């Protein structure tokens, strides 16, 4: 199985900050990586797929990059609605796996 | 807009079989390019892909659960189902159904059900 490790696990930031979340894989693969945002009591919401493609309707302040074993999700200017938990997911190999999550909270 | 809704018992006794159904609305379950999936989420985060099924019945399961999992599909009812046998307390989780987009434009889960909490307890 491909293990995904996100860092940090917890992040405290302010509105307007630029934040980056990293997802490292236990083995390299192409770009079949997705990022999701989840708010309490809700299902995960797709933000980015194919490592860097923005899902339709997702604000452009979200961006993704990377390949191989290291991927990043960047939020260029945090908005109040962005405080949530973020997950990476690899879809290159079965079984499909997720990172452990990064909880983003207001400072 | 595609919507998915899970249904089934919220409480299952240890050693019994957990059975959930996902009803899809706003789209076809019989079209190519999508797998119909089950994912569970443990308390305090932790997402685990359980498995998924294509409209023609082809399925893939997580090896960690494969011996206990069956996913089936009823295209006429626009539903797909999960059965997980011999459950223990470790199977207590929120169970989500989701649509897995799988074609040349990308692989991703683009629509999810809200999730249903299943507790395993006597």
Short mmCIF file of C-alpha atoms in Angstrom, two decimals:
data_model
loop_
_atom_site.label_atom_id
_atom_site.label_comp_id
_atom_site.label_asym_id
_atom_site.label_seq_id
_atom_site.Cartn_x
_atom_site.Cartn_y
_atom_site.Cartn_z
CA UNK A 1 0.00 0.00 0.00
CA UNK A 2 1.11 3.58 -0.63
CA UNK A 3 1.22 5.44 2.70
CA UNK A 4 0.56 9.18 2.61
CA UNK A 5 1.88 11.42 5.37
CA UNK A 6 0.63 14.97 5.62
CA UNK A 7 2.46 17.76 7.36
CA UNK A 8 1.66 19.53 9.46
CA UNK A 9 -1.17 17.61 11.13
CA UNK A 10 -2.38 20.82 12.71
CA UNK A 11 -1.99 24.37 11.47
CA UNK A 12 -3.04 27.62 13.08
CA UNK A 13 -3.23 30.63 10.74
CA UNK A 14 -4.95 33.96 10.24
CA UNK A 15 -7.30 35.27 7.58
CA UNK A 16 -5.19 36.50 4.68
CA UNK A 17 -2.26 34.16 5.38
CA UNK A 18 -0.69 31.96 2.72
CA UNK A 19 -0.52 28.34 3.86
CA UNK A 20 1.01 25.21 2.39
CA UNK A 21 0.21 21.61 3.30
CA UNK A 22 2.55 18.84 2.22
CA UNK A 23 1.67 15.25 1.38
CA UNK A 24 4.54 12.77 1.16
CA UNK A 25 4.13 9.30 -0.31
CA UNK A 26 5.93 6.13 0.78
CA UNK A 27 6.65 5.37 -2.87
CA UNK A 28 6.69 7.50 -5.96
CA UNK A 29 3.90 7.65 -8.44
CA UNK A 30 2.67 9.95 -11.19
CA UNK A 31 0.10 12.64 -10.60
CA UNK A 32 -2.97 10.69 -9.57
CA UNK A 33 -3.33 12.68 -6.39
CA UNK A 34 -6.37 14.57 -5.14
CA UNK A 35 -7.00 17.04 -2.32
CA UNK A 36 -10.25 17.34 -0.35
CA UNK A 37 -11.61 19.80 2.19
CA UNK A 38 -13.89 18.57 4.95
CA UNK A 39 -15.93 20.62 7.41
CA UNK A 40 -17.46 19.13 10.58
CA UNK A 41 -20.46 16.93 9.89
CA UNK A 42 -20.02 17.17 6.12
CA UNK A 43 -18.63 14.90 3.43
CA UNK A 44 -15.21 15.65 1.94
CA UNK A 45 -15.32 18.12 -0.95
CA UNK A 46 -12.98 17.75 -3.94
CA UNK A 47 -10.60 20.69 -4.42
CA UNK A 48 -7.80 19.47 -6.69
CA UNK A 49 -7.26 16.38 -8.84
CA UNK A 50 -4.38 15.16 -10.98
CA UNK A 51 -2.15 16.93 -8.44
CA UNK A 52 -2.72 20.40 -9.87
CA UNK A 53 -6.10 20.63 -11.65
CA UNK A 54 -8.63 22.81 -9.88
CA UNK A 55 -12.08 21.25 -9.63
CA UNK A 56 -14.84 23.31 -11.22
CA UNK A 57 -16.28 25.85 -8.79
CA UNK A 58 -13.31 25.82 -6.42
CA UNK A 59 -11.82 29.28 -5.76
CA UNK A 60 -8.54 30.05 -7.51
CA UNK A 61 -6.79 30.76 -4.20
CA UNK A 62 -6.42 26.97 -3.95
CA UNK A 63 -3.61 25.40 -5.94
CA UNK A 64 -1.78 22.09 -6.02
CA UNK A 65 1.58 20.92 -7.25
CA UNK A 66 4.02 18.04 -7.12
CA UNK A 67 4.72 14.59 -8.44
CA UNK A 68 6.63 11.52 -7.41
CA UNK A 69 6.66 11.43 -3.63
CA UNK A 70 5.94 15.04 -2.63
CA UNK A 71 2.80 17.05 -3.27
CA UNK A 72 1.58 20.36 -1.90
CA UNK A 73 -1.70 22.17 -1.47
CA UNK A 74 -1.42 25.94 -1.17
CA UNK A 75 -4.08 28.43 -0.16
CA UNK A 76 -2.85 31.83 -1.28
CA UNK A 77 -4.94 34.03 1.03
CA UNK A 78 -6.98 32.32 3.72
CA UNK A 79 -10.65 33.15 3.94
CA UNK A 80 -12.87 32.46 6.97
CA UNK A 81 -14.61 29.60 5.15
CA UNK A 82 -11.28 27.81 4.54
CA UNK A 83 -10.85 26.73 8.15
CA UNK A 84 -11.43 23.00 7.87
CA UNK A 85 -9.57 19.69 7.61
CA UNK A 86 -7.70 18.84 4.42
CA UNK A 87 -6.87 15.39 3.08
CA UNK A 88 -4.69 14.16 0.27
CA UNK A 89 -5.55 10.94 -1.56
CA UNK A 90 -3.64 8.79 -4.02
CA UNK A 91 -5.49 7.04 -6.83
CA UNK A 92 -2.45 5.63 -8.63
CA UNK A 93 -2.48 2.18 -7.00
CA UNK A 94 -4.98 -0.05 -5.29
CA UNK A 95 -5.83 0.21 -2.51
CA UNK A 96 -6.72 3.88 -2.78
CA UNK A 97 -5.33 5.58 0.33
CA UNK A 98 -5.68 8.90 2.16
CA UNK A 99 -3.38 11.03 4.24
CA UNK A 100 -4.20 11.39 7.92
CA UNK A 101 -5.49 14.92 7.49
CA UNK A 102 -4.39 18.47 8.31
CA UNK A 103 -6.62 20.49 10.58
CA UNK A 104 -6.49 24.20 9.77
CA UNK A 105 -7.70 26.47 12.56
CA UNK A 106 -8.02 30.19 13.06
CA UNK A 107 -5.18 31.77 15.04
CA UNK B 1 -26.67 17.61 -9.87
CA UNK B 2 -25.76 14.09 -8.77
CA UNK B 3 -26.68 13.31 -5.18
CA UNK B 4 -25.97 10.21 -3.13
CA UNK B 5 -27.76 9.14 0.02
CA UNK B 6 -26.80 6.31 2.35
CA UNK B 7 -29.40 4.30 4.25
CA UNK B 8 -29.34 1.38 6.65
CA UNK B 9 -29.21 0.43 10.33
CA UNK B 10 -27.22 2.66 12.63
CA UNK B 11 -26.54 -0.12 15.12
CA UNK B 12 -25.19 -3.58 14.35
CA UNK B 13 -24.32 -6.32 16.83
CA UNK B 14 -20.83 -7.81 16.89
CA UNK B 15 -20.34 -10.78 14.52
CA UNK B 16 -23.33 -9.74 12.43
CA UNK B 17 -23.36 -8.29 8.91
CA UNK B 18 -23.48 -4.56 8.27
CA UNK B 19 -25.69 -3.72 5.28
CA UNK B 20 -25.96 -0.27 3.71
CA UNK B 21 -27.53 1.03 0.51
CA UNK B 22 -26.65 4.13 -1.49
CA UNK B 23 -29.35 5.68 -3.65
CA UNK B 24 -28.19 7.89 -6.50
CA UNK B 25 -30.31 10.73 -7.88
CA UNK B 26 -29.72 13.31 -10.58
CA UNK B 27 -27.68 11.01 -12.78
CA UNK B 28 -27.30 7.56 -14.23
CA UNK B 29 -25.56 4.75 -12.41
CA UNK B 30 -25.29 2.81 -15.68
CA UNK B 31 -22.99 5.14 -17.60
CA UNK B 32 -19.32 4.44 -18.07
CA UNK B 33 -16.52 6.43 -16.57
CA UNK B 34 -17.57 6.03 -12.95
CA UNK B 35 -17.12 3.54 -10.18
CA UNK B 36 -19.56 3.54 -7.27
CA UNK B 37 -17.67 3.49 -4.02
CA UNK B 38 -17.79 3.02 -0.27
CA UNK B 39 -15.44 4.86 2.06
CA UNK B 40 -15.51 4.93 5.84
CA UNK B 41 -14.30 7.50 8.31
CA UNK B 42 -13.29 6.69 11.84
CA UNK B 43 -13.85 9.03 14.78
CA UNK B 44 -11.10 11.67 14.85
CA UNK B 45 -10.62 11.67 11.08
CA UNK B 46 -9.06 8.55 9.39
CA UNK B 47 -10.54 7.87 5.93
CA UNK B 48 -10.43 4.31 4.55
CA UNK B 49 -11.44 3.27 1.06
CA UNK B 50 -13.51 0.08 1.27
CA UNK B 51 -14.10 -0.71 -2.38
CA UNK B 52 -16.07 0.11 -5.48
CA UNK B 53 -18.08 -1.35 -8.32
CA UNK B 54 -18.63 -0.54 -11.98
CA UNK B 55 -22.08 -0.62 -13.57
CA UNK B 56 -21.23 -3.97 -15.23
CA UNK B 57 -20.43 -5.53 -11.85
CA UNK B 58 -16.64 -5.34 -11.94
CA UNK B 59 -15.45 -4.57 -8.44
CA UNK B 60 -12.31 -3.79 -6.46
CA UNK B 61 -11.93 -4.14 -2.71
CA UNK B 62 -9.41 -3.01 -0.14
CA UNK B 63 -7.31 -6.12 0.63
CA UNK B 64 -7.57 -5.34 4.34
CA UNK B 65 -11.34 -5.94 4.14
CA UNK B 66 -11.68 -8.13 1.06
CA UNK B 67 -12.57 -11.32 2.91
CA UNK B 68 -15.54 -9.62 4.58
CA UNK B 69 -16.83 -7.17 1.95
CA UNK B 70 -19.34 -7.47 -0.85
CA UNK B 71 -20.43 -4.51 -2.97
CA UNK B 72 -23.34 -5.00 -5.34
CA UNK B 73 -25.19 -2.78 -7.80
CA UNK B 74 -28.80 -2.60 -8.96
CA UNK B 75 -28.87 -0.31 -11.96
CA UNK B 76 -32.64 -0.54 -12.31
CA UNK B 77 -33.04 0.91 -8.82
CA UNK B 78 -30.13 3.34 -9.20
CA UNK B 79 -28.67 1.85 -6.04
CA UNK B 80 -25.56 0.11 -4.90
CA UNK B 81 -24.97 -1.67 -1.63
CA UNK B 82 -22.33 -2.63 0.91
CA UNK B 83 -22.25 -5.74 3.04
CA UNK B 84 -19.54 -6.15 5.66
CA UNK B 85 -19.62 -9.43 7.56
CA UNK B 86 -18.38 -10.46 11.00
CA UNK B 87 -18.25 -6.91 12.28
CA UNK B 88 -16.46 -5.86 15.47
CA UNK B 89 -16.24 -2.60 17.38
CA UNK B 90 -13.35 -1.65 15.08
CA UNK B 91 -15.88 -1.33 12.24
CA UNK B 92 -17.68 1.52 14.03
CA UNK B 93 -17.39 4.48 11.66
CA UNK B 94 -19.23 6.90 9.43
CA UNK B 95 -19.82 5.16 6.10
CA UNK B 96 -19.91 7.30 2.95
CA UNK B 97 -20.90 6.32 -0.53
CA UNK B 98 -19.24 8.26 -3.33
CA UNK B 99 -18.87 8.46 -7.08
CA UNK B 100 -15.37 7.76 -8.38
CA UNK B 101 -14.69 9.54 -11.65
CA UNK B 102 -12.38 7.33 -13.67
CA UNK B 103 -11.48 8.33 -17.20
CA UNK B 104 -8.74 9.98 -19.20
CA UNK B 105 -9.54 13.38 -17.76
CA UNK B 106 -8.73 12.29 -14.23
CA UNK B 107 -9.35 10.06 -11.28
CA UNK B 108 -11.16 11.52 -8.27
CA UNK B 109 -14.18 11.26 -5.99
CA UNK B 110 -16.44 14.09 -7.09
CA UNK B 111 -19.73 13.38 -5.34
CA UNK B 112 -20.21 12.02 -1.83
CA UNK B 113 -23.11 11.11 0.38
CA UNK B 114 -23.33 12.84 3.73
CA UNK B 115 -22.41 9.64 5.49
CA UNK B 116 -24.18 7.44 8.00
CA UNK B 117 -22.82 6.48 11.41
CA UNK B 118 -22.77 2.76 12.05
CA UNK B 119 -22.02 1.66 15.59
CA UNK B 120 -21.11 -1.93 16.36
CA UNK B 121 -22.26 -2.79 19.84
CA UNK B 122 -24.26 -5.43 21.67
#
